[in-house]
Amino acid sequence: MKIFNDQHEMFRRAVRTFVEKEVEPHVDEWEEAGQIPKSIWPRMGELGFLGVEYDEKYGGGGADIQTTMVLCEEMVRSRSGSLAMAVGVHTDMASPHLYWTGSEALKEKYLPDICRGRALCCIAVTEAGGGSDVAAIKTRAVRDGDHYVLNGAKMFITNGALADLYFIAARIEQGSSTQRHRGISMFLVERHTHGLTVSRKLDKMGMRASDTAELAFQDMRVPVENLLGREGVGFYEVMRVFQRERLVAGLHAVAGCARALEDTIAYVQERHAFDGPLSEKQVIRHKVADLATLIEAGRWLTYAACLKFGAGEDVVKEISMVKLFTADMAQKVAYDCVQLHGGYGYMREYPVERFFRDMRLMTIGGGTSEIMKEIIAKQMEL
Ligand SMILES: Cc1cc2nc3c(=O)[nH]c(=O)nc-3n(C[C@H](O)[C@H](O)[C@H](O)COP(=O)(O)OP(=O)(O)OC[C@H]3O[C@@H](n4cnc5c(N)ncnc54)[C@H](O)[C@@H]3O)c2cc1C
């Protein structure tokens, strides 16, 4: 079945060339530094990689979901889960809140810089007290004249230390216990807004080049026009963008696993033990066949959900299945690929070691596997 047309393939070649020439040579250095240089963003903007689905009048590419799929797949081929995640947050997790729910004036003001890579975005929903229960958000927004005043804090925010634009979920009113979702709204906040502090850059197991921050808001005044969507119904809008985030996670997991398996196949063909290459041992051949089959299953589950989502269908159940399946798949593929590399798989100089650490996030970030199972069961009316 053909998913990608000639235009998509042309776009793929452009992203792959960029990744091979301008990303891959620097990945180790960025991991070591714990940071992706900010100069990558205007460069990606110049190449037209940021905002591929946004309308051309805002500087976007006016393209379709397949173009986003290609971008995700090719970013992960860099073997930098960190860069793929940072880009995904900017293009598919944070800025869609503006594109889908922002006023025309806000879109005209901010989208061109987002597409050009001059304004890096992050999305701040999770709080230290709990991420799975989004409706329990404690950050408050109180209306004061033509501003909202925000107080609270956020945890684990990707791009949080370097961002220029913060998409922040806060509660405007205290809903009753049966309507705890109602008060949540999304605000667009500029970096230098008084009262916004990056409290801490967090140190983590994997995705080490991606910045993950803890944020604090103290009497932070946000103009009323920077409220995205309708006051108090933001929760449902947040949940809609989460669907895109989870598809992107699925695409990253599948393409990342495919890349790791390619590397592993090359390794077992080259590595000799007991008078021949590892790839000639039946146990190893079968393991590779199992992994390839698993990745192919994940790929088609993900592609089907992407295409349905792109066509505007309600695919919450399918997308939750994508997130659940591909996150588990990534754990198995990462474990087995390290195993097939033997001792070298445990060494920093082999990309599979980083892949193993990066992939651990997949069952946690963007909604845990347990929460995906809850959503699937609920969608099945259990
Ligand atoms: C590297 C990284 C980057 C991130 N980037 C962002 C970001 O950019 N923006 C953002 O807003 N957030 C971000 N997150 C937060 C992420 O989405 C949360 O970590 C995730 O949603 C889980 O929330 P939690 O960590 O508070 O775990 P908790 O909600 O405390 O859950 C802990 C455990 O309990 C389980 N659990 C919770 N409730 C239930 C239940 N009802 N039934 C069964 N099991 C349950 C969970 O599955 C999990 O295993 C990031 C996290 C990480 C680690």
Coordinates of C-alpha atoms and ligand atoms in Angstrom, one line a residue:
M1 CA 0.0 0.0 0.0
K2 CA 1.4 3.4 -1.0
I3 CA 1.2 5.9 1.9
F4 CA 3.7 8.5 0.5
N5 CA 3.6 10.1 -2.9
D6 CA 6.5 11.6 -4.9
Q7 CA 6.3 14.9 -3.1
H8 CA 6.5 13.2 0.3
E9 CA 9.6 11.3 -0.9
M10 CA 11.2 14.5 -2.1
F11 CA 10.6 16.0 1.3
R12 CA 12.0 12.9 2.9
R13 CA 15.2 13.3 0.8
A14 CA 15.5 16.9 1.9
V15 CA 15.1 16.0 5.6
R16 CA 17.5 13.0 5.3
T17 CA 20.2 15.2 3.7
F18 CA 19.9 17.7 6.5
V19 CA 20.0 15.0 9.2
E20 CA 23.0 13.3 7.6
K21 CA 25.0 16.5 7.1
E22 CA 24.0 18.8 9.9
V23 CA 22.7 16.5 12.7
E24 CA 24.4 13.1 12.8
P25 CA 27.9 14.4 13.1
H26 CA 27.0 16.4 16.2
V27 CA 24.7 14.0 18.1
D28 CA 27.4 12.8 20.5
E29 CA 28.6 16.3 21.3
W30 CA 25.0 17.5 22.0
E31 CA 24.4 14.5 24.3
E32 CA 27.6 15.2 26.2
A33 CA 26.6 18.9 26.5
G34 CA 23.1 18.1 27.5
Q35 CA 21.8 20.6 25.0
I36 CA 20.9 21.0 21.4
P37 CA 22.3 24.3 20.1
K38 CA 19.6 26.9 19.6
S39 CA 20.9 27.6 16.1
I40 CA 19.3 24.4 14.9
W41 CA 15.9 26.0 15.1
P42 CA 16.3 28.9 12.6
R43 CA 18.2 26.5 10.3
M44 CA 15.2 24.0 10.3
G45 CA 12.9 26.9 9.9
E46 CA 14.8 28.1 6.8
L47 CA 14.5 24.6 5.3
G48 CA 10.7 24.6 5.9
F49 CA 10.7 21.8 8.5
L50 CA 8.8 23.6 11.2
G51 CA 5.1 23.9 10.8
V52 CA 4.7 21.7 7.8
E53 CA 0.9 21.4 8.2
Y54 CA 0.3 25.1 9.0
D55 CA -1.2 27.4 6.5
E56 CA 1.2 29.1 4.1
K57 CA -0.1 32.5 5.1
Y58 CA 1.6 32.0 8.5
G59 CA 4.8 30.7 7.0
G60 CA 3.8 27.0 7.2
G61 CA 4.1 24.4 4.5
G62 CA 0.3 23.9 3.9
A63 CA 1.1 20.2 3.7
D64 CA -0.7 17.0 5.0
I65 CA -0.2 14.6 7.8
Q66 CA 2.0 12.3 5.7
T67 CA 4.5 15.2 5.6
T68 CA 4.6 15.2 9.4
M69 CA 5.0 11.5 9.4
V70 CA 8.0 11.8 7.1
L71 CA 9.5 14.5 9.2
C72 CA 9.1 12.4 12.4
E73 CA 10.6 9.3 10.8
E74 CA 13.6 11.2 9.4
M75 CA 14.3 13.1 12.6
V76 CA 14.6 9.9 14.5
R77 CA 16.9 8.4 11.9
S78 CA 19.5 10.8 13.3
R79 CA 19.7 8.4 16.2
S80 CA 19.0 11.4 18.5
G81 CA 15.8 10.7 20.3
S82 CA 16.4 14.1 22.0
L83 CA 16.2 16.1 18.8
A84 CA 13.2 14.2 17.5
M85 CA 11.4 14.9 20.8
A86 CA 12.4 18.6 20.9
V87 CA 11.1 19.1 17.3
G88 CA 7.9 17.1 18.0
V89 CA 7.2 19.2 21.1
H90 CA 7.6 22.4 19.1
T91 CA 5.7 21.4 15.9
D92 CA 3.1 18.8 17.1
M93 CA 2.5 19.2 20.8
A94 CA 2.8 22.9 21.8
S95 CA 2.2 25.1 18.7
P96 CA -0.9 23.2 17.6
H97 CA -2.7 24.7 20.6
L98 CA -2.2 28.1 18.9
Y99 CA -3.0 26.9 15.4
W100 CA -6.2 25.1 16.4
T101 CA -7.5 27.3 19.2
G102 CA -5.8 30.7 19.0
S103 CA -7.3 33.9 17.7
E104 CA -6.4 35.2 14.3
A105 CA -4.4 38.0 15.9
L106 CA -2.4 35.6 18.0
K107 CA -1.7 33.4 15.0
E108 CA -0.5 36.3 12.9
K109 CA 1.7 37.5 15.7
Y110 CA 3.4 34.2 16.7
L111 CA 3.1 31.5 14.0
P112 CA 5.5 33.1 11.5
D113 CA 8.3 33.0 14.1
I114 CA 7.3 29.5 15.2
C115 CA 7.6 28.3 11.5
R116 CA 10.9 30.1 11.0
G117 CA 12.4 28.7 14.2
R118 CA 12.8 32.1 15.8
A119 CA 10.4 31.2 18.7
L120 CA 10.9 27.8 20.3
C121 CA 7.8 26.3 21.9
C122 CA 7.2 24.1 24.9
I123 CA 4.0 22.7 26.5
A124 CA 3.6 22.9 30.2
V125 CA 0.8 20.6 31.6
T126 CA 2.4 18.2 34.1
E127 CA 2.8 19.3 37.7
A128 CA 5.0 17.8 40.4
G129 CA 2.0 16.5 42.2
G130 CA 0.9 14.2 39.3
G131 CA 0.9 14.1 35.5
S132 CA -1.5 11.3 34.7
D133 CA -4.5 13.1 36.3
V134 CA -4.5 16.2 34.1
A135 CA -7.8 17.3 35.5
A136 CA -6.1 17.7 39.0
I137 CA -3.9 20.7 37.8
K138 CA -3.3 23.2 40.6
T139 CA -1.8 26.1 38.7
R140 CA -4.3 28.9 39.0
A141 CA -5.3 31.8 36.7
V142 CA -7.3 34.6 38.2
R143 CA -8.8 37.4 36.0
D144 CA -7.7 40.9 37.0
G145 CA -8.9 43.5 34.5
D146 CA -7.4 42.8 31.1
H147 CA -4.9 40.2 32.4
Y148 CA -5.0 36.8 34.0
V149 CA -2.6 36.4 37.0
L150 CA -1.1 32.9 37.1
N151 CA 0.5 31.2 40.1
G152 CA 1.8 27.6 40.3
A153 CA 4.5 25.4 39.0
K154 CA 5.2 22.8 36.3
M155 CA 7.4 19.7 36.1
F156 CA 9.3 17.7 33.4
I157 CA 8.8 20.4 30.7
T158 CA 10.6 19.5 27.4
N159 CA 12.3 22.6 25.8
G160 CA 11.4 24.4 29.1
A161 CA 14.8 25.9 29.7
L162 CA 15.3 27.3 26.2
A163 CA 11.8 28.1 25.0
D164 CA 10.6 31.5 23.8
L165 CA 6.9 30.6 24.0
Y166 CA 5.3 28.7 26.8
F167 CA 1.9 27.0 26.4
I168 CA 0.7 26.7 30.0
A169 CA -2.3 24.8 31.3
A170 CA -3.9 26.5 34.3
R171 CA -7.2 26.3 36.2
I172 CA -9.4 29.4 36.0
E173 CA -12.2 28.3 38.3
Q174 CA -12.5 25.5 40.8
G175 CA -15.0 23.0 39.3
S176 CA -17.2 20.9 41.5
S177 CA -15.9 17.4 42.1
T178 CA -17.9 16.0 39.2
Q179 CA -16.7 18.7 36.8
R180 CA -13.0 18.9 37.7
H181 CA -12.2 19.2 33.9
R182 CA -14.1 22.4 33.3
G183 CA -11.8 25.1 34.7
I184 CA -8.7 24.2 32.8
S185 CA -7.5 26.6 30.1
M186 CA -4.4 27.0 28.0
F187 CA -2.4 30.3 28.0
L188 CA 0.3 31.4 25.6
V189 CA 3.1 33.1 27.6
E190 CA 6.3 34.8 26.3
R191 CA 9.6 33.9 27.8
H192 CA 10.4 37.2 29.5
T193 CA 7.1 37.6 31.2
H194 CA 7.6 38.9 34.7
G195 CA 7.0 36.1 37.2
L196 CA 8.0 33.2 34.9
T197 CA 11.1 31.3 36.3
V198 CA 12.9 28.3 35.1
S199 CA 13.5 26.8 38.5
R200 CA 15.7 23.9 37.5
K201 CA 17.0 22.1 34.5
L202 CA 16.5 18.4 35.3
D203 CA 19.1 15.6 34.9
K204 CA 17.8 12.5 33.4
M205 CA 18.4 8.9 32.2
G206 CA 18.0 9.3 28.5
M207 CA 17.1 12.0 25.9
R208 CA 20.0 13.8 27.5
A209 CA 20.4 16.5 24.8
S210 CA 16.8 17.5 25.2
D211 CA 16.2 20.1 27.9
T212 CA 13.7 19.2 30.6
A213 CA 12.8 21.9 33.1
E214 CA 10.9 22.7 36.2
L215 CA 9.0 26.0 35.9
A216 CA 7.5 28.3 38.5
F217 CA 4.9 31.1 38.0
Q218 CA 4.6 33.8 40.6
D219 CA 1.9 36.5 40.0
M220 CA 2.6 36.2 36.3
R221 CA 0.4 38.6 34.4
V222 CA -0.8 37.3 31.0
P223 CA -2.9 39.4 28.7
V224 CA -6.5 38.1 28.4
E225 CA -6.0 37.8 24.6
N226 CA -3.3 35.2 25.2
L227 CA -6.0 32.7 26.5
L228 CA -6.2 30.0 23.8
G229 CA -9.7 28.7 23.1
R230 CA -12.7 29.3 25.2
E231 CA -12.3 30.1 28.9
G232 CA -12.7 27.0 31.0
V233 CA -13.1 24.3 28.3
G234 CA -9.3 24.0 27.6
F235 CA -9.2 20.5 29.0
Y236 CA -11.0 19.1 26.0
E237 CA -8.8 21.1 23.7
V238 CA -5.7 19.9 25.5
M239 CA -6.8 16.3 25.2
R240 CA -7.3 16.8 21.4
V241 CA -3.7 17.9 20.9
F242 CA -2.6 15.0 23.1
Q243 CA -3.9 12.7 20.3
R244 CA -1.4 14.3 17.9
E245 CA 1.4 14.0 20.5
R246 CA 0.7 10.3 20.9
L247 CA 0.8 9.6 17.2
V248 CA 4.1 11.4 17.0
A249 CA 5.4 9.2 19.9
G250 CA 4.3 6.2 17.9
L251 CA 6.1 7.4 14.8
H252 CA 9.2 8.1 16.7
A253 CA 9.1 4.6 18.4
V254 CA 8.6 2.8 15.1
A255 CA 11.3 4.7 13.1
G256 CA 13.7 4.6 16.0
C257 CA 13.3 0.9 16.4
A258 CA 13.7 0.4 12.6
R259 CA 17.0 2.4 12.7
A260 CA 18.3 0.4 15.8
L261 CA 17.4 -2.9 14.0
E262 CA 19.3 -1.7 10.9
D263 CA 22.4 -1.0 13.1
T264 CA 22.0 -4.4 14.8
I265 CA 21.7 -6.3 11.5
A266 CA 24.9 -4.6 10.3
Y267 CA 26.6 -5.6 13.6
V268 CA 25.5 -9.3 13.6
Q269 CA 26.6 -9.7 10.0
E270 CA 30.1 -8.3 10.8
R271 CA 30.6 -9.9 14.2
H272 CA 32.1 -13.4 14.2
A273 CA 31.8 -16.0 16.9
F274 CA 32.2 -19.8 16.7
D275 CA 33.6 -19.8 13.2
G276 CA 31.1 -17.6 11.5
P277 CA 29.1 -14.4 11.5
L278 CA 26.5 -14.1 14.2
S279 CA 23.9 -13.6 11.5
E280 CA 24.3 -17.2 10.4
K281 CA 23.2 -18.6 13.8
Q282 CA 19.5 -19.6 13.7
V283 CA 18.7 -18.2 17.1
I284 CA 20.0 -14.8 16.0
R285 CA 18.3 -14.9 12.6
H286 CA 15.0 -15.7 14.3
K287 CA 15.4 -12.9 16.8
V288 CA 16.0 -10.4 14.0
A289 CA 12.9 -11.8 12.2
D290 CA 10.8 -11.5 15.3
L291 CA 11.9 -7.9 15.8
A292 CA 11.3 -6.9 12.2
T293 CA 7.8 -8.4 12.4
L294 CA 7.0 -6.5 15.6
I295 CA 8.2 -3.2 14.1
E296 CA 6.1 -3.8 11.0
A297 CA 3.0 -4.4 13.1
G298 CA 3.7 -1.2 15.0
R299 CA 4.3 0.7 11.8
W300 CA 1.0 -0.2 10.2
L301 CA -1.0 0.3 13.4
T302 CA 0.6 3.8 13.6
Y303 CA 0.1 4.6 9.9
A304 CA -3.6 3.6 10.0
A305 CA -4.2 5.8 13.0
C306 CA -2.3 8.7 11.4
L307 CA -4.3 8.5 8.2
K308 CA -7.6 8.3 10.0
F309 CA -6.6 11.2 12.3
G310 CA -5.6 13.2 9.2
A311 CA -9.0 12.5 7.6
G312 CA -10.6 14.0 10.7
E313 CA -11.9 10.7 12.2
D314 CA -12.3 10.3 15.9
V315 CA -9.6 7.7 16.7
V316 CA -8.9 8.1 20.4
K317 CA -9.0 4.4 20.9
E318 CA -6.7 3.6 18.0
I319 CA -4.2 6.3 18.9
S320 CA -4.1 5.1 22.5
M321 CA -3.4 1.6 21.1
V322 CA -0.6 3.0 19.0
K323 CA 1.0 4.7 22.0
L324 CA 0.6 1.5 24.2
F325 CA 1.8 -0.9 21.5
T326 CA 4.7 1.0 20.1
A327 CA 6.0 2.0 23.6
D328 CA 6.1 -1.7 24.7
M329 CA 7.5 -2.6 21.3
A330 CA 10.3 -0.1 21.8
Q331 CA 11.2 -1.7 25.2
K332 CA 11.6 -5.1 23.6
V333 CA 13.4 -3.9 20.5
A334 CA 15.8 -1.8 22.6
Y335 CA 16.5 -4.7 25.0
D336 CA 17.1 -7.3 22.2
C337 CA 19.2 -4.9 20.1
V338 CA 21.6 -4.3 23.1
Q339 CA 21.7 -8.1 23.8
L340 CA 22.6 -8.8 20.1
H341 CA 25.5 -6.3 20.4
G342 CA 26.8 -8.2 23.5
G343 CA 29.3 -6.1 25.6
Y344 CA 29.5 -3.4 22.9
G345 CA 25.8 -2.8 23.3
Y346 CA 26.6 -1.6 26.9
M347 CA 29.2 0.9 25.7
R348 CA 28.5 4.6 25.2
E349 CA 30.3 4.6 21.8
Y350 CA 27.5 2.4 20.3
P351 CA 24.3 4.3 19.5
V352 CA 22.2 1.3 20.6
E353 CA 23.3 2.1 24.2
R354 CA 21.7 5.6 23.9
F355 CA 18.7 4.2 22.1
F356 CA 18.1 1.8 25.1
R357 CA 18.1 4.8 27.5
D358 CA 16.0 7.0 25.3
M359 CA 13.3 4.5 24.6
R360 CA 12.6 4.0 28.3
L361 CA 10.7 7.2 28.2
M362 CA 8.1 5.8 25.7
T363 CA 5.9 4.1 28.3
I364 CA 5.9 7.2 30.6
G365 CA 6.0 10.5 28.6
G366 CA 2.9 11.7 26.8
G367 CA 0.6 9.5 28.9
T368 CA 1.8 6.3 30.5
S369 CA 1.0 2.8 29.3
E370 CA -1.4 2.3 32.2
I371 CA -3.3 5.4 31.3
M372 CA -3.5 4.3 27.7
K373 CA -5.0 1.0 28.8
E374 CA -7.6 3.0 30.9
I375 CA -8.5 5.1 27.8
I376 CA -8.8 2.0 25.6
A377 CA -11.0 0.2 28.1
K378 CA -13.2 3.3 28.5
Q379 CA -13.5 3.6 24.7
M380 CA -14.6 0.0 24.7
E381 CA -17.3 1.0 27.2
L382 CA -16.0 -1.3 29.9
Ligands
LIG1 C1 11.6 13.3 29.8 C2 10.2 13.8 30.1 C3 9.7 14.8 29.3 C4 8.4 15.2 29.5 N1 7.9 16.3 28.8 C5 6.7 16.9 29.2 C6 6.3 18.1 28.6 O1 6.9 18.6 27.6 N2 5.2 18.7 29.0 C7 4.4 18.1 30.0 O2 3.4 18.7 30.4 N3 4.8 16.9 30.6 C8 5.9 16.3 30.2 N4 6.3 15.1 30.8 C9 5.5 14.6 31.8 C10 4.9 13.2 31.4 O3 3.8 13.4 30.5 C11 4.4 12.6 32.8 O4 5.6 12.1 33.4 C12 3.5 11.4 32.6 O5 2.2 11.9 32.1 C13 3.2 10.7 33.9 O6 2.9 11.6 35.0 P1 3.7 11.4 36.4 O7 5.2 11.4 36.0 O8 3.3 12.5 37.3 O9 3.3 10.0 36.9 P2 2.1 9.7 37.8 O10 0.9 10.2 37.2 O11 2.4 10.0 39.2 O12 2.0 8.1 37.7 C14 3.0 7.2 38.4 C15 2.7 5.8 38.0 O13 1.3 5.5 38.4 C16 0.6 5.0 37.3 N5 -0.8 5.5 37.4 C17 -1.3 6.8 37.7 N6 -2.6 6.8 37.7 C18 -3.0 5.6 37.4 C19 -4.3 4.9 37.3 N7 -5.4 5.6 37.4 N8 -4.4 3.6 37.1 C20 -3.2 2.9 36.9 N9 -2.0 3.4 37.0 C21 -1.9 4.7 37.3 C22 1.2 5.6 36.1 O14 0.9 4.9 34.9 C23 2.7 5.5 36.5 O15 3.2 4.3 36.2 C24 7.6 14.6 30.5 C25 8.1 13.6 31.3 C26 9.4 13.2 31.1 C27 10.0 12.1 31.9

